[in-house]
CSV table of C-alpha atoms (C1' of nucleotides) in Angstrom, one decimal:
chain,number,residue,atom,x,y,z
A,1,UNK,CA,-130.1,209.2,25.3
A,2,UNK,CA,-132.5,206.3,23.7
A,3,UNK,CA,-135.2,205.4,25.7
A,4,UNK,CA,-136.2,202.0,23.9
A,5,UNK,CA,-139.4,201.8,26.2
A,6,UNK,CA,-141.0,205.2,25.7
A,7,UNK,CA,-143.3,203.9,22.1
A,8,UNK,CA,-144.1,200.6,24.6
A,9,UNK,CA,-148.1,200.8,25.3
A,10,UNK,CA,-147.5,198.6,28.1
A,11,UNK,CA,-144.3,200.9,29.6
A,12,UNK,CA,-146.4,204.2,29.1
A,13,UNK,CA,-149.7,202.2,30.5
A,14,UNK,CA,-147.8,201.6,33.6
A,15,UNK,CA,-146.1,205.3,34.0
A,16,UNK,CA,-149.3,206.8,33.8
A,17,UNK,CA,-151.0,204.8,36.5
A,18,UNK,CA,-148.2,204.5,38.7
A,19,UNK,CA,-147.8,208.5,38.6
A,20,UNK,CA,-151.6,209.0,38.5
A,21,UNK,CA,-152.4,206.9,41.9
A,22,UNK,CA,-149.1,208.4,44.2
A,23,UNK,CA,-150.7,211.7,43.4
A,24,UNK,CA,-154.2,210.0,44.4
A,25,UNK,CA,-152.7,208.9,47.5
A,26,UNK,CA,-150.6,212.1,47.9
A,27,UNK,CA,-154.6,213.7,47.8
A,28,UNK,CA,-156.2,210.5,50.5
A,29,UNK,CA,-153.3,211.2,52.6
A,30,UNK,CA,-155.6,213.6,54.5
A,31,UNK,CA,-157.9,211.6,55.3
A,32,UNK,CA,-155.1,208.9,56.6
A,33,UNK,CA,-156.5,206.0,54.1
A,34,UNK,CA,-154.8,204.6,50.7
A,35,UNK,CA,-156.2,204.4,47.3
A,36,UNK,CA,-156.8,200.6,48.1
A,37,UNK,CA,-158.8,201.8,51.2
A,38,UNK,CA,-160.7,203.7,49.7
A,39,UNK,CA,-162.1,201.7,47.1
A,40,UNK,CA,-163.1,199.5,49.2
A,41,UNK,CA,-164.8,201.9,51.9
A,42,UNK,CA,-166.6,203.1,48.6
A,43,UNK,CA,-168.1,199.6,47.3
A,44,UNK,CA,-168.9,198.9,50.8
A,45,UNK,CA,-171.2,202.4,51.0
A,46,UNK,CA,-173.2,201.8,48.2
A,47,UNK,CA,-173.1,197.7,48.7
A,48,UNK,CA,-174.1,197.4,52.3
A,49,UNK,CA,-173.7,194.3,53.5
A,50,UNK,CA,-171.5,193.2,50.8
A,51,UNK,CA,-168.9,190.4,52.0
A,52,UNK,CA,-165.5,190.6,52.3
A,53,UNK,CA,-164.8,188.0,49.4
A,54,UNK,CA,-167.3,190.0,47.2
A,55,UNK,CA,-165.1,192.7,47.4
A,56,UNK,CA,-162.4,190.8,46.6
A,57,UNK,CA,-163.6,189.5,43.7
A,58,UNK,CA,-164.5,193.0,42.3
A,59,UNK,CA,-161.7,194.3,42.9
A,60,UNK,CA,-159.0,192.0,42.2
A,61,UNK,CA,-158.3,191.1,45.8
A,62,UNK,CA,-156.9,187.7,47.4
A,63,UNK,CA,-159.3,186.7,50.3
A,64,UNK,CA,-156.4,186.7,52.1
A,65,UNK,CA,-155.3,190.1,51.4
A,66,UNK,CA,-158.9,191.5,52.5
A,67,UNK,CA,-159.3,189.8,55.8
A,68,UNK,CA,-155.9,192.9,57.4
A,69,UNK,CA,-157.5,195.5,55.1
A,70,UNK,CA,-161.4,194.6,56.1
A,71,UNK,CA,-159.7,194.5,59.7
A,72,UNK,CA,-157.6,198.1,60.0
A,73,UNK,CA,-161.0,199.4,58.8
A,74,UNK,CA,-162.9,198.4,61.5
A,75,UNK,CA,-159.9,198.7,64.2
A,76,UNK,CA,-160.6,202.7,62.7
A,77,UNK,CA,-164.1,202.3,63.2
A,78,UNK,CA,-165.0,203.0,59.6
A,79,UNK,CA,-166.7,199.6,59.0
A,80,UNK,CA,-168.8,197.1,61.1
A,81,UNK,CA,-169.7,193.6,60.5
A,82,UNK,CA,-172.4,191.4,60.7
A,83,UNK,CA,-173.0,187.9,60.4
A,84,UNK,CA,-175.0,186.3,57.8
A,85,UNK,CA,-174.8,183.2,58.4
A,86,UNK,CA,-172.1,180.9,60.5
A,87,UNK,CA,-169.1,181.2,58.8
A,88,UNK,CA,-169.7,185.4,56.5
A,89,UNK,CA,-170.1,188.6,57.5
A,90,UNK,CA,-171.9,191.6,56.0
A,91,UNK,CA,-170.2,194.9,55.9
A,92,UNK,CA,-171.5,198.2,56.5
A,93,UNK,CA,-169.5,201.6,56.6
A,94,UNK,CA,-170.4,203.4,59.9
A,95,UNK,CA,-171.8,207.0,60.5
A,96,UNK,CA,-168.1,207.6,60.5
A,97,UNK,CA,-167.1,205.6,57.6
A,98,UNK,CA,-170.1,207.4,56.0
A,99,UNK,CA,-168.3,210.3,56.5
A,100,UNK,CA,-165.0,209.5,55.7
A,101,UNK,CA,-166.8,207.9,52.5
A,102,UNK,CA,-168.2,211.6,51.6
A,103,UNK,CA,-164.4,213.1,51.9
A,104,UNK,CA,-163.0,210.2,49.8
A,105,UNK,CA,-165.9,210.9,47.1
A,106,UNK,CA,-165.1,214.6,47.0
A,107,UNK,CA,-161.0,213.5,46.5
A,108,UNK,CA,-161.6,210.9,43.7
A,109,UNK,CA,-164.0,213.1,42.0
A,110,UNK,CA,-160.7,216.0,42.3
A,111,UNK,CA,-158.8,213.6,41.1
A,112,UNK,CA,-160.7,212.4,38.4
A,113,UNK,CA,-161.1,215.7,36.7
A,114,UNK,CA,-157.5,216.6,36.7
A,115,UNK,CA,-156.8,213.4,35.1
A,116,UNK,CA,-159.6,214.0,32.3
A,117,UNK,CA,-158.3,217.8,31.8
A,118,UNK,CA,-154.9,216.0,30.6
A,119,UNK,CA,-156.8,214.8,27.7
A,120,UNK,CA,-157.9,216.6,25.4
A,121,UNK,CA,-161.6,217.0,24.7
A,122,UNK,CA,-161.3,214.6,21.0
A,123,UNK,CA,-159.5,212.1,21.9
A,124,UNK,CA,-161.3,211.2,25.7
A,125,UNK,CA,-163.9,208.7,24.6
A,126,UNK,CA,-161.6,206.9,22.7
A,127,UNK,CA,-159.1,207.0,25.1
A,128,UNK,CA,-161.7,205.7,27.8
A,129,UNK,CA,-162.8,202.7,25.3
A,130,UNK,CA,-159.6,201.7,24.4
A,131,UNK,CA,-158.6,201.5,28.1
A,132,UNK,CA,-161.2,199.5,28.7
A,133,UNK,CA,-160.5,196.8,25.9
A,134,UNK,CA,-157.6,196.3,27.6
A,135,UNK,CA,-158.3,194.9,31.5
A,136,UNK,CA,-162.5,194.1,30.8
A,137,UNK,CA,-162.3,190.0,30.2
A,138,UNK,CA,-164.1,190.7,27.0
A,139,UNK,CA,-162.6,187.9,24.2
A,140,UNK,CA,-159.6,189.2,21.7
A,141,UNK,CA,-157.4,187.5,19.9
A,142,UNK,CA,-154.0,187.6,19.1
A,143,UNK,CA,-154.1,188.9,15.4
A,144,UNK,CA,-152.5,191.9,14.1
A,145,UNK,CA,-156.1,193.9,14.3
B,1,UNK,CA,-174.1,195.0,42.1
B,2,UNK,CA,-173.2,198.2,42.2
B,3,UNK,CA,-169.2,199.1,41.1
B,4,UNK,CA,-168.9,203.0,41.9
B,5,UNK,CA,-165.9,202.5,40.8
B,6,UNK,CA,-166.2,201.1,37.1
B,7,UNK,CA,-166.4,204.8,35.8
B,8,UNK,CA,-163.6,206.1,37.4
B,9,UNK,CA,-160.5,206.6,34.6
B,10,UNK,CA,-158.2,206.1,37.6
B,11,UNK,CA,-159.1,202.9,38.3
B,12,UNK,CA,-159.7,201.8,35.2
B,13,UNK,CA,-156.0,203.1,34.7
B,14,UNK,CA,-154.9,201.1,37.4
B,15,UNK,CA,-156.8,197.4,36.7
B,16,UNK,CA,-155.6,198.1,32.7
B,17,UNK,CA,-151.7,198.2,33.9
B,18,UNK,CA,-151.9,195.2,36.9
B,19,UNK,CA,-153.2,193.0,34.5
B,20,UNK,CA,-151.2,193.5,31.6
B,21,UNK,CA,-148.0,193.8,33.3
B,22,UNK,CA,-149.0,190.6,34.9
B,23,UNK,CA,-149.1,189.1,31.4
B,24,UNK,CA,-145.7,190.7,30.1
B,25,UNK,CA,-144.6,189.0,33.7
B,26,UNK,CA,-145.5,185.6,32.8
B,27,UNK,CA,-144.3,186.0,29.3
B,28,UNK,CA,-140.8,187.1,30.7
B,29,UNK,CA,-140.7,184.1,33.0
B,30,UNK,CA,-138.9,182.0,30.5
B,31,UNK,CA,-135.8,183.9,31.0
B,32,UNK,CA,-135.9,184.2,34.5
B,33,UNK,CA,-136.5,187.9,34.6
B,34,UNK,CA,-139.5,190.6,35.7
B,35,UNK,CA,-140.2,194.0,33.9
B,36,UNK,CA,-138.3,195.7,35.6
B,37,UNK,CA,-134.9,194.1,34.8
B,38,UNK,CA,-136.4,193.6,31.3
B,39,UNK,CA,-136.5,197.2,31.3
B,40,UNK,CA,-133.0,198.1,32.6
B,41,UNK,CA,-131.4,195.2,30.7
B,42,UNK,CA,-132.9,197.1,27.6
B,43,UNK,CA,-132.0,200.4,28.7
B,44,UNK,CA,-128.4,199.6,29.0
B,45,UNK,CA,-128.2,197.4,25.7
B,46,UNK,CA,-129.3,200.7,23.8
B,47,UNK,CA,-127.2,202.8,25.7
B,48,UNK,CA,-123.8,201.5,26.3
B,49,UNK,CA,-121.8,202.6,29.9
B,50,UNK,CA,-125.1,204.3,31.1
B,51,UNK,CA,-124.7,204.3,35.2
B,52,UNK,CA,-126.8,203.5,37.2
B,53,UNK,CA,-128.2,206.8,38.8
B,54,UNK,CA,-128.9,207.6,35.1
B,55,UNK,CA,-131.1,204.1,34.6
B,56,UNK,CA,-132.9,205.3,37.7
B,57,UNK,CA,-133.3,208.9,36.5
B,58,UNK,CA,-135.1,207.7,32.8
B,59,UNK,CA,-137.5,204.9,34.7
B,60,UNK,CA,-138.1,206.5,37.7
B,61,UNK,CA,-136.6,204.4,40.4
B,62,UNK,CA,-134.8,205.5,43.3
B,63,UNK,CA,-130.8,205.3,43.2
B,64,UNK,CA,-131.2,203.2,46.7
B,65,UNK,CA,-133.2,200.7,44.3
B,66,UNK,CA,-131.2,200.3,41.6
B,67,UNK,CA,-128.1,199.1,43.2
B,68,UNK,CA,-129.5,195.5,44.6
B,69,UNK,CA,-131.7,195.5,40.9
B,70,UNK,CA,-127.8,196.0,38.8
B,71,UNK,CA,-126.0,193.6,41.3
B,72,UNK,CA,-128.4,191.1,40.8
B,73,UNK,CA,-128.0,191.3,36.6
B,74,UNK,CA,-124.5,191.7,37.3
B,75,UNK,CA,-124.6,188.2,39.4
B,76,UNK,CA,-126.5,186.4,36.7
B,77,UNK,CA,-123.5,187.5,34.6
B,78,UNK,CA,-126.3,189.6,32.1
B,79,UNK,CA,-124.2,192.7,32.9
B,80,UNK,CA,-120.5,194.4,33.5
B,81,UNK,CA,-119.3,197.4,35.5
B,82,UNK,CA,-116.6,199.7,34.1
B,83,UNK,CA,-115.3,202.7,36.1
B,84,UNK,CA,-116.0,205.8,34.5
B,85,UNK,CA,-114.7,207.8,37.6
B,86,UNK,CA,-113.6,207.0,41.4
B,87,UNK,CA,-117.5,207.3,41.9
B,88,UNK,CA,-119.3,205.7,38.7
B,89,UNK,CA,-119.2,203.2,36.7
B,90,UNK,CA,-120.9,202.6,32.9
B,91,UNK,CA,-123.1,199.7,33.0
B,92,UNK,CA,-122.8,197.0,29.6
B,93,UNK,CA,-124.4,193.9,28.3
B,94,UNK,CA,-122.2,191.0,28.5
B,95,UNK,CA,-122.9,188.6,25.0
B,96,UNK,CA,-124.9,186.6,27.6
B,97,UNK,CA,-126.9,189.6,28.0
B,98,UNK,CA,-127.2,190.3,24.8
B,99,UNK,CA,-128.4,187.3,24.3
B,100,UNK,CA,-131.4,187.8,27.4
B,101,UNK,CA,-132.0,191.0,25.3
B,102,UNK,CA,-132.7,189.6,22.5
B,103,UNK,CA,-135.2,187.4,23.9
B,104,UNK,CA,-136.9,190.1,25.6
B,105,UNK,CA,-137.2,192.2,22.8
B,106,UNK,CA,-139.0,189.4,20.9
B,107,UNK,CA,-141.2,189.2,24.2
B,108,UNK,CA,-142.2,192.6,24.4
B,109,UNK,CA,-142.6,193.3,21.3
B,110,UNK,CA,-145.0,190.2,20.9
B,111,UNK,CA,-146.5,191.3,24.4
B,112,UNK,CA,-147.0,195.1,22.3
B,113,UNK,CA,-148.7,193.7,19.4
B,114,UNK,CA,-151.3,191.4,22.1
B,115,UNK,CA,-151.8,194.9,23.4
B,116,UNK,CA,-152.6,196.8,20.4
B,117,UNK,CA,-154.9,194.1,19.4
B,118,UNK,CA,-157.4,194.6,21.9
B,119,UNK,CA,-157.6,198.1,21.1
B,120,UNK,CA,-159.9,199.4,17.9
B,121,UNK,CA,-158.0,200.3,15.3
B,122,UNK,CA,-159.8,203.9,15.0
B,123,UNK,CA,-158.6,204.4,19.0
B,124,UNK,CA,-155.4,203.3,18.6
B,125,UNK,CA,-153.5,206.9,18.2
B,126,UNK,CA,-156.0,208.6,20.7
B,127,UNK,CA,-155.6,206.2,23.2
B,128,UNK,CA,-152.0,207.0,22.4
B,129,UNK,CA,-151.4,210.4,22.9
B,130,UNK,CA,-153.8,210.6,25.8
B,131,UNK,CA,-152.0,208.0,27.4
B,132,UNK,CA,-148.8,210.0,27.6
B,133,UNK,CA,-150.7,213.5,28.5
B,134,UNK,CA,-151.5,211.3,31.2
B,135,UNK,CA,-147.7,211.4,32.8
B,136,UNK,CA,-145.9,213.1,30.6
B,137,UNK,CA,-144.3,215.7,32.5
B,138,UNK,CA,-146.0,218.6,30.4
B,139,UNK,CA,-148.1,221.4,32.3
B,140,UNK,CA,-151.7,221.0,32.1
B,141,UNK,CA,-154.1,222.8,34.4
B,142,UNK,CA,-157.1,221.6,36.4
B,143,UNK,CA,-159.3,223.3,34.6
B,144,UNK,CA,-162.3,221.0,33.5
B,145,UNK,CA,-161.3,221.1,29.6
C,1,DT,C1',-120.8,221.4,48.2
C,2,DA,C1',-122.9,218.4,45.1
C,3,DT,C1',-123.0,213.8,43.2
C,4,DT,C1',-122.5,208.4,42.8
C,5,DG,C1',-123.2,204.5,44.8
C,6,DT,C1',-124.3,202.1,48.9
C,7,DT,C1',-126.6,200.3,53.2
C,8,DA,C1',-130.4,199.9,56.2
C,9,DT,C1',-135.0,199.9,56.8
C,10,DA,C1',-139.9,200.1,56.4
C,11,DC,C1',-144.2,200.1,54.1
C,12,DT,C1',-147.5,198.8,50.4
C,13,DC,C1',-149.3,195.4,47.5
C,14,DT,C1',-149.5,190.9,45.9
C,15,DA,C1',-149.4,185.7,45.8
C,16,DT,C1',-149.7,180.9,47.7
C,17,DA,C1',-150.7,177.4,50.8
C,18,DA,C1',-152.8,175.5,54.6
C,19,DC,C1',-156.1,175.7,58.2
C,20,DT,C1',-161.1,176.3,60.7
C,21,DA,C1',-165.7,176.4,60.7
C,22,DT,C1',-169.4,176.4,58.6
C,23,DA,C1',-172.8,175.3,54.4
D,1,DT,C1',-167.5,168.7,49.0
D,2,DA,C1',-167.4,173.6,48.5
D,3,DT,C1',-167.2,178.2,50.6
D,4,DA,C1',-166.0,182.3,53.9
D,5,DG,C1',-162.7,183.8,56.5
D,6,DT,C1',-158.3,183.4,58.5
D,7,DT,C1',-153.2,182.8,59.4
D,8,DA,C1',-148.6,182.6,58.0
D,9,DT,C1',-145.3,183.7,54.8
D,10,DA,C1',-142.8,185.3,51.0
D,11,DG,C1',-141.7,188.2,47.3
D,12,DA,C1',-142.0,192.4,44.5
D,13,DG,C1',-141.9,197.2,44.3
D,14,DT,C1',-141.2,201.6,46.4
D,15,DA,C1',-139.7,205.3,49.7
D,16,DT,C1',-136.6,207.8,53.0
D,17,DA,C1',-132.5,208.7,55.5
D,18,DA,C1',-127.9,208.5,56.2
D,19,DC,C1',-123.2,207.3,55.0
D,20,DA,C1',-118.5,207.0,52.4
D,21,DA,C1',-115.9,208.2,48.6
D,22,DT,C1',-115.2,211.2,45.1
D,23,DA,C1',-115.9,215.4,42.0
DNA sequence: TATTGTTATACTCTATAACTATA
DNA sequence: TATAGTTATAGAGTATAACAATA
């Protein structure tokens, strides 16, 4: 059987973090929040009063996306808001959140180190770099290397 | 700003693949298909009357999945069924197919090399191999190294 | 009994456009 | 005029369960 994709960077790129976050969420599942959830309640708890289109930003989230996500949140009463001015809101993860924030911590930490013991010891900082170069909107060019 | 986040190889995991299969997206555009049909449409041209549940098996997507994915390639006129059995059939490439394939190929591979660029060439075979450790289906243990 | 393909369905994530109310 | 948040909507992608036909 000839798998044409398995030298592909970009095919083995996606594997990787498509198997790497169900078993993240397979691990949040506990705590009844998705990886998406839980990055934000984390950027929230050490960024309080951040805005929603902060978060966003960071993140790689439409405004439009945030506004169910920042909502479910606060439904759950893991987050509060509150206002800045007229027309945004600062956010602030509850006592709550705070704990829920602690749980998450404790997961993605987990999670973290069995993705590291995967690698072997030599090749991790480069590996970490590398991955880097790819998504950080630092300039490359096209050329061969 | 603080991004507790930035240091996590998870999520650095995650932002590398989004935005480069966002690229490879746009790239494929042109010829009217996303990565995943790229990737079946090249699975099948490398491995004549493969079916369907076997397509599925090598990418990882669900049987259920893959029927509307092959029925719309087969639409488009990309691809042909032949019965192997009452209950399967071998999937081909029509020569309009192999045409799309072609195309593809010079896409991805062009998308490969803009990948590779970015990455130092002193990281390139650790970044490799630590990068398939990462889902690879070998055993590994939690320890920390 | 197990397997191939199918249907139905639902959920997550993402993307765009248009709107409001403020600044 | 630009910005923060919202609404509506659509499209990918993925997941599960159940079914018919066949092996």
């Amino acid at each position: 059987m000839i798998d044409p994709l398995q030298n592909l960077l970009g095919y083995a790129l996606r594997r990787a973090s498509a198997m790497t976050l169900a078993e993240l969420n397979v691990r949040l599942e506990a705590f009844g929040v998705r990886h998406v959830d839980a990055s934000v309640l984390l950027l929230i708890s050490q960024n309080d009063g951040i805005t929603l289109s902060k978060i966003g930003e960071i993140l790689g989230i439409q405004r439009a996306n945030m506004t169910p996500l920042v909502a479910r949140l606060e439904e759950r009463g893991l987050v509060i808001r509150a206002p800045i001015d007229g027309r945004s809101h600062g956010l602030s993860v509850t006592t709550t959140g705070a704990d829920c924030v602690a749980d998450i911590t404790t997961t993605m930490n987990d999670h973290e180190k069995s993705l590291i013991a995967r690698i072997p010891l030599s090749h991790r900082e480069a590996f970490r770099s590398a991955l880097d170069a790819l998504w950080t909107p630092t300039h490359h060019t096209e050329s061969g290397d």
